[in-house]
Tab-separated table of C-alpha atoms in Angstrom:
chain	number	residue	atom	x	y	z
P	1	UNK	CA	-9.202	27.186	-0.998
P	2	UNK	CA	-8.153	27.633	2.592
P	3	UNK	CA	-7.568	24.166	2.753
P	4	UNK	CA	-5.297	24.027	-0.411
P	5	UNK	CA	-3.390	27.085	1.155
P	6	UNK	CA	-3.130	24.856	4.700
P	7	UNK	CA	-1.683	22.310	2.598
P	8	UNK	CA	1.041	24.805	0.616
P	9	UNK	CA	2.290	26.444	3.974
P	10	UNK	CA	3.009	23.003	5.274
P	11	UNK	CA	4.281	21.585	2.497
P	12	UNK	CA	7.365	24.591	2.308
P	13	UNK	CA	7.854	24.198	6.191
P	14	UNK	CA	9.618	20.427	5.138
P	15	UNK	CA	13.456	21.120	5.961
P	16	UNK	CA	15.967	20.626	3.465
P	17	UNK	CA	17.626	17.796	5.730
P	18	UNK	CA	14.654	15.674	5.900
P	19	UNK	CA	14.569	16.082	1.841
P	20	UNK	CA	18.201	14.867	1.402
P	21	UNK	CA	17.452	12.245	3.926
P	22	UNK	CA	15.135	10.463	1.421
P	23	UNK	CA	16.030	8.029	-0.921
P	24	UNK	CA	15.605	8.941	-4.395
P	25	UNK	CA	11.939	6.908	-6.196
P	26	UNK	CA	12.035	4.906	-3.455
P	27	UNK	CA	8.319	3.747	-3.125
P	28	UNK	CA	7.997	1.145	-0.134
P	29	UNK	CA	7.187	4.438	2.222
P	30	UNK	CA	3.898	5.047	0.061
P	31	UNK	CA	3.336	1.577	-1.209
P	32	UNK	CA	-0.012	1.314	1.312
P	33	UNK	CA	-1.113	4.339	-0.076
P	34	UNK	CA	-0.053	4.278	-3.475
P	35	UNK	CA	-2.856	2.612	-5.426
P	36	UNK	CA	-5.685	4.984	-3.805
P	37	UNK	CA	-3.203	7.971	-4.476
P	38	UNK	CA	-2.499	7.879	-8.422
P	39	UNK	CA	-2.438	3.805	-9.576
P	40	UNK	CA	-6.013	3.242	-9.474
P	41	UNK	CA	-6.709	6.658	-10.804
P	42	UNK	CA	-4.379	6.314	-13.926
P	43	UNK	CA	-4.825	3.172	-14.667
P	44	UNK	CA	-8.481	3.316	-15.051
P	45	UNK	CA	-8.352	6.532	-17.921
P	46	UNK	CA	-5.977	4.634	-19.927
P	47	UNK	CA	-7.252	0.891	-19.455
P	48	UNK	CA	-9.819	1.398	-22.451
P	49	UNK	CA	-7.519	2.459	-25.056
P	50	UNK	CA	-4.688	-0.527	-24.065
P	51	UNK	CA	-7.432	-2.462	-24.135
P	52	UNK	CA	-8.685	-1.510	-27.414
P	53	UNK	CA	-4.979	-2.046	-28.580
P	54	UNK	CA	-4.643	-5.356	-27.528
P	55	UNK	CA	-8.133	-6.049	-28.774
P	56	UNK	CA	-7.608	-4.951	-32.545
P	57	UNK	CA	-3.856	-6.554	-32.472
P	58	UNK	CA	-4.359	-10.390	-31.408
P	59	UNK	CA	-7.320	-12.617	-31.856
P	60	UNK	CA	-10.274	-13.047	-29.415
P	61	UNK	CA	-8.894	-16.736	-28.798
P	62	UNK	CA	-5.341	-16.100	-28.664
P	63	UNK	CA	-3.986	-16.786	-25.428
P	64	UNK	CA	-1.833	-14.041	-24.554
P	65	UNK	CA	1.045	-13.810	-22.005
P	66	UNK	CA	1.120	-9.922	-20.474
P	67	UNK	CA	3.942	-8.296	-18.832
P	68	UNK	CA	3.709	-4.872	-16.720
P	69	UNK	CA	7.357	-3.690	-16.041
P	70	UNK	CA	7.397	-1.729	-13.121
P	71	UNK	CA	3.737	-2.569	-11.898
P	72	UNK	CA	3.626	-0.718	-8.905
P	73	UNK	CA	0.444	-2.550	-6.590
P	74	UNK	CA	-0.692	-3.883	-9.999
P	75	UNK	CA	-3.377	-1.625	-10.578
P	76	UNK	CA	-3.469	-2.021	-14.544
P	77	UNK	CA	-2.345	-5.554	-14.764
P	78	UNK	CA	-4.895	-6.984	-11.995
P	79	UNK	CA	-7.995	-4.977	-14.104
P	80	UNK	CA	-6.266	-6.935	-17.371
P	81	UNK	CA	-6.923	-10.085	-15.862
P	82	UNK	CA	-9.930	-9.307	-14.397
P	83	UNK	CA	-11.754	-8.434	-17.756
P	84	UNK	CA	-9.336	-10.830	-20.112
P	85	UNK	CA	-10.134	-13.545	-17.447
P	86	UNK	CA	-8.380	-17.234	-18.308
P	87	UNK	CA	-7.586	-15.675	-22.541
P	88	UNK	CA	-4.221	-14.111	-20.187
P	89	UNK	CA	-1.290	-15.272	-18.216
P	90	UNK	CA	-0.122	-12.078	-16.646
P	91	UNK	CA	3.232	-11.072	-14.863
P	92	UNK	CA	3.966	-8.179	-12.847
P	93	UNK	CA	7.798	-6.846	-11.513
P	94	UNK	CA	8.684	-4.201	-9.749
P	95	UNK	CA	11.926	-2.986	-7.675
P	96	UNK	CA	9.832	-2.103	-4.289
P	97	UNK	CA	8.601	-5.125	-2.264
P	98	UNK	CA	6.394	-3.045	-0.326
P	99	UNK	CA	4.653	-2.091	-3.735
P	100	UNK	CA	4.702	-6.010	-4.815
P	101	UNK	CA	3.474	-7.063	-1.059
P	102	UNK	CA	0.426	-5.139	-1.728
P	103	UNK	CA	0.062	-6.167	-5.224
P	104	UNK	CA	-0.175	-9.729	-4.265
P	105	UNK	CA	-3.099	-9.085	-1.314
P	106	UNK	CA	-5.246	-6.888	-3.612
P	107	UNK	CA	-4.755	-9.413	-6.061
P	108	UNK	CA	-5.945	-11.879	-3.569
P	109	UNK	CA	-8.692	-9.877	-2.914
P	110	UNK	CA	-9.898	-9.345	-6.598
P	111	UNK	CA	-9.505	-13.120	-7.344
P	112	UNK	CA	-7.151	-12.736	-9.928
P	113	UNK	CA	-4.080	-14.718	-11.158
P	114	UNK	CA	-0.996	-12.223	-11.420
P	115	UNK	CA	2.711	-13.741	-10.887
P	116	UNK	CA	4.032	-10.920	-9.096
P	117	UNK	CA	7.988	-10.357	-8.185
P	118	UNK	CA	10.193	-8.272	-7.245
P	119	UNK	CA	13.147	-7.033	-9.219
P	120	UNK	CA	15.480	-4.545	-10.904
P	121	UNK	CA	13.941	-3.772	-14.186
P	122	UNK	CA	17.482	-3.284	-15.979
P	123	UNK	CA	19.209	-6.382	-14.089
P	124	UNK	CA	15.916	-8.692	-13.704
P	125	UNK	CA	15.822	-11.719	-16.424
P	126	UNK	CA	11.986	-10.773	-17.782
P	127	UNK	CA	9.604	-13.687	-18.972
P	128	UNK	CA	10.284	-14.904	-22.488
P	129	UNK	CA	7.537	-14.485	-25.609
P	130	UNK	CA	5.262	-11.869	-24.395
P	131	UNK	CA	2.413	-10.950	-26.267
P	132	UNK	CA	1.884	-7.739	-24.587
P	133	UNK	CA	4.217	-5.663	-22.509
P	134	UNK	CA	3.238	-2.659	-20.639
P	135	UNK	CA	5.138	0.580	-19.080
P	136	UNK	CA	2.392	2.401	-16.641
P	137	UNK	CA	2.154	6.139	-15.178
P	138	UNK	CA	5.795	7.476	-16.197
P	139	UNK	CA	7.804	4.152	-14.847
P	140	UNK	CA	10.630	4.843	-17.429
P	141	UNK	CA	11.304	8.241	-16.657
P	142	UNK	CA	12.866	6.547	-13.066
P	143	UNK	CA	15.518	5.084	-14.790
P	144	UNK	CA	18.581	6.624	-13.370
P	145	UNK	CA	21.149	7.124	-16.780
P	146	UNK	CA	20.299	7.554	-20.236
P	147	UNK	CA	21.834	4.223	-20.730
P	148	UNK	CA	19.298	2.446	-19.076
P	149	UNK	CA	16.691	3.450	-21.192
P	150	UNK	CA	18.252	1.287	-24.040
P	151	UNK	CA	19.328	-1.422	-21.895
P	152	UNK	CA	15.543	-1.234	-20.895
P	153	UNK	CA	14.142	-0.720	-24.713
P	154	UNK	CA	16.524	-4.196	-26.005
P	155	UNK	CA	15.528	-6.230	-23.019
P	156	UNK	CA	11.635	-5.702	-23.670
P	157	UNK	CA	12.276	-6.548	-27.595
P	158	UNK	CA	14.273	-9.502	-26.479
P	159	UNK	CA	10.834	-10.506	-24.182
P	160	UNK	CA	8.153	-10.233	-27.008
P	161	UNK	CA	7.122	-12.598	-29.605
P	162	UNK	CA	7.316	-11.919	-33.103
P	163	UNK	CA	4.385	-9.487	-33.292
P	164	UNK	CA	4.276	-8.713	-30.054
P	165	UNK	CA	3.382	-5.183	-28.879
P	166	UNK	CA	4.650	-2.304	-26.250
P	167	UNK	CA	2.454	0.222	-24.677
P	168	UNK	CA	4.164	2.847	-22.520
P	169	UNK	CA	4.273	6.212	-21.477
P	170	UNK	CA	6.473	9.086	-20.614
P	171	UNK	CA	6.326	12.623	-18.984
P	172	UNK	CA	7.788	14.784	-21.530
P	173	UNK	CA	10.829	17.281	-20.877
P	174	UNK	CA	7.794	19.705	-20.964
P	175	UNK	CA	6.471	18.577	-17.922
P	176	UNK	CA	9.596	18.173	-16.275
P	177	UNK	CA	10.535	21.612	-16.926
P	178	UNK	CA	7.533	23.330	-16.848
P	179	UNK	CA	4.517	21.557	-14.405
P	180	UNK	CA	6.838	19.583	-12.084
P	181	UNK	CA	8.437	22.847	-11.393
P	182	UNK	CA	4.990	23.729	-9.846
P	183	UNK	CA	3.403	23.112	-7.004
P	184	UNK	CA	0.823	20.147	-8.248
P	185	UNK	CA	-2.035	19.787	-4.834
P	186	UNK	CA	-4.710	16.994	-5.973
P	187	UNK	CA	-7.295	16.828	-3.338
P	188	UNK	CA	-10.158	13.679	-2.612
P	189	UNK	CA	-12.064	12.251	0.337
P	190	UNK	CA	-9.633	11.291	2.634
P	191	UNK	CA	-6.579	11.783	0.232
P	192	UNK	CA	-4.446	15.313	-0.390
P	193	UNK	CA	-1.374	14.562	-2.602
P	194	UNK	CA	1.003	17.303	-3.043
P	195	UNK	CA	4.390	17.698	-5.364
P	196	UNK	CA	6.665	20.390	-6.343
P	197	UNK	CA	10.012	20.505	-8.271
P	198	UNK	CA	13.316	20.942	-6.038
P	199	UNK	CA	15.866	20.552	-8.546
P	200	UNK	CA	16.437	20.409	-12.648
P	201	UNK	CA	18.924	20.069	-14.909
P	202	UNK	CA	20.271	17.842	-17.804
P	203	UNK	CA	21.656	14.091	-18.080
P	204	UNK	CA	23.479	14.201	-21.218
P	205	UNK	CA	20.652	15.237	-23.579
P	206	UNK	CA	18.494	14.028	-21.028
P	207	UNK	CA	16.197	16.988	-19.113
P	208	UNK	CA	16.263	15.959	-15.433
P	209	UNK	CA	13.728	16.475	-12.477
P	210	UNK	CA	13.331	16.121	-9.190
P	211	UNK	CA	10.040	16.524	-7.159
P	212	UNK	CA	8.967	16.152	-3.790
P	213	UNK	CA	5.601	14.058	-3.264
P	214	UNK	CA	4.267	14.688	0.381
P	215	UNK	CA	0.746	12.750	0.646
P	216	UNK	CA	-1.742	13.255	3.820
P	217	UNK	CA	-3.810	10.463	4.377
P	218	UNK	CA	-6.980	10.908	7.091
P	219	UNK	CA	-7.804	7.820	8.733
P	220	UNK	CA	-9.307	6.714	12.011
P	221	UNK	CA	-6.495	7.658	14.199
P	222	UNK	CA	-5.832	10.903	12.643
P	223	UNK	CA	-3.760	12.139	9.805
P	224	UNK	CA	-0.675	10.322	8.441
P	225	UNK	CA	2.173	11.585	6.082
P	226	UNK	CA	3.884	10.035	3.722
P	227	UNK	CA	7.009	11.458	1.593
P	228	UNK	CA	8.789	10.619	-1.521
P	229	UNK	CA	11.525	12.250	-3.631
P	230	UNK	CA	11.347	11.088	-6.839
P	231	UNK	CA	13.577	11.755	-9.414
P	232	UNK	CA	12.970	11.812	-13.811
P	233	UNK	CA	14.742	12.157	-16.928
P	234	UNK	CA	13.244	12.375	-20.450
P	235	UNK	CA	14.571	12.350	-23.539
P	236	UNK	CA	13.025	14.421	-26.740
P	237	UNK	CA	10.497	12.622	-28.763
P	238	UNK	CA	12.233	12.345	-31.446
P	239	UNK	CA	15.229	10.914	-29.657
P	240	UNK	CA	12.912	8.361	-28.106
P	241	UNK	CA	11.689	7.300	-31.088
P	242	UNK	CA	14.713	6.535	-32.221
P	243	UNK	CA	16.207	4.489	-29.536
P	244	UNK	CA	12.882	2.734	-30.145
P	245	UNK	CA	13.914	2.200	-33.411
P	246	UNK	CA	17.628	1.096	-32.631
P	247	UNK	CA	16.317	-1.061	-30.039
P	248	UNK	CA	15.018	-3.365	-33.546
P	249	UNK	CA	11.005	-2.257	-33.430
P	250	UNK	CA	9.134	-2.232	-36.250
P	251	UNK	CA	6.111	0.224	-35.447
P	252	UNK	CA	6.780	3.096	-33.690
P	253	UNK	CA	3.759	5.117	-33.247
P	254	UNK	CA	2.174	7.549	-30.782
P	255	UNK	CA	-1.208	6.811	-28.845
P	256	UNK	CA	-3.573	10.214	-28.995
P	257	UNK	CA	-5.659	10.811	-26.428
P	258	UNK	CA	-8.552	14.061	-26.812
P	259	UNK	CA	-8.345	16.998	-24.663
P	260	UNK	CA	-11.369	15.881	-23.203
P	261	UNK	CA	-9.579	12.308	-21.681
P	262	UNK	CA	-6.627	14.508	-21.299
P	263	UNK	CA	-8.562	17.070	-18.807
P	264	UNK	CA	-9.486	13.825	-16.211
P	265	UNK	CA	-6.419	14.244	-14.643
P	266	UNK	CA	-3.117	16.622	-14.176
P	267	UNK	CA	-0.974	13.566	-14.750
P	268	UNK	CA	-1.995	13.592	-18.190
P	269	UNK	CA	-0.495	16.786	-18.962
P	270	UNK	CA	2.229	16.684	-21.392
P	271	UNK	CA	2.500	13.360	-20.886
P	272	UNK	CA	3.737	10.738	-24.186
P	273	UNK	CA	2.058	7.472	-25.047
P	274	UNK	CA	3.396	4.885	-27.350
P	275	UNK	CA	3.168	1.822	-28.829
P	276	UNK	CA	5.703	-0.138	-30.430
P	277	UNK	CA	5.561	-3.521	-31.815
P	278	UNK	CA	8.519	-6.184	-32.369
């Protein structure tokens, strides 16, 4: 506890200067920490159930080509080829290098086969006849403009194969209204991650968020900080759904996860799967 309340006083000592400083979901300052942070964490509670997806939807010899939009340092789409092995050609984009530059080494490191790149998801030409496309840990809720999110939803239609399928998730306007308000402290070994809402509001019909992440990282040397401001919009689900729908999908359906799966980890909270299929 006194630790957690260490972490709180610091965390409202950060000057409202240094907060306007930042540039908004920019990642490259936490890219070296990012995977230990939340990718590896939230990718591993959710890998079973996309797997299980993908598993009941295509053949065990179908070849499949796999897309993760906004991969981060590739947690889920490394682990895909890992366990799918040579049955996958996997892709991976994403708009920081810094997150892609330690995608590629880890994927070294695993021995795995991910084309990696860096690019603007709403301006970035994605790879044609996908099999599988995946959105990970809240990736769309970045997009700037309401816009985007149907620029986004046609372009990842446009990618898939007849057939194909769409797994992503959102944070809900519940949890930007009512837990990224909060002060959110998750606390591990060498890891304390901290985030708490600055600002909301409303894009349109849009609710709007924006958090500060501070992270403190203990290594050898000491302890290091890192700092994002990250900024969310979310639509309602039923005005998701039907951009989904607009977008030309013909399956629209929600993923359910049990309290119990739920309960592994705060970013689960009020938090929307859903698969869609072209």
């Amino acid at each position: 506890m006194k630790r957690i309340k260490n972490v709180q006083n610091k965390f409202f000592q950060i000057e409202h200067n240094f907060i306007t400083s930042l540039r908004v979901n920019d990642y490259d300052n936490i890219s070296e920490i990012y995977d230990e942070t939340m990718g590896k964490d939230f990718s591993n509670i959710i890998f079973s159930s996309h797997r299980s997806i993908i598993q009941k939807n295509f053949t065990r010899n179908q070849k499949l080509k796999c897309l993760d939009i906004a991969c981060g340092t590739g947690s889920f789409i490394r682990r895909l080829a890992r366990e799918f092995g040579n049955r996958v050609d996997c892709y991976g984009v994403d708009l920081s290098k810094g997150q892609i530059r330690i995608a590629k080494k880890l994927a070294e490191i695993d021995r795995v086969k991910v084309r990696f790149s860096v690019g603007n998801i709403i301006k970035t030409k994605f790879p044609s006849d996908c099999d599988v496309i995946t959105i990970n840990l809240d990736a769309t809720n970045h997009l700037k403009q309401p816009e985007h999110w149907k620029i986004l939803f046609s372009k990842v239609y446009d990618s898939l194969k007849p057939g194909g399928i769409y797994l992503f998730d959102i944070n809900t306007p519940k949890r930007l209204f009512e837990d990224l308000v909060r002060l959110e402290v998750i606390i591990k070994k060498d890891i304390t991650y901290v985030q708490c809402g600055i600002k909301t509001g409303f894009i349109d019909d849009f609710a709007l968020n924006q958090h500060l992440m501070q992270i403190f990282h203990k290594n050898k040397t000491g302890i290091k900080e890192y700092f994002a401001l990250i900024q969310q919009i979310a639509p309602s689900r039923n005005k998701l759904f039907e951009m989904l729908k607009r977008a030309g999908f013909s399956k629209v359906k929600e993923i359910r996860y049990s309290k119990k799966i739920r309960a592994k980890h705060i970013f689960m909270k009020n938090r929307l799967f859903v698969m869609c299929r072209k």
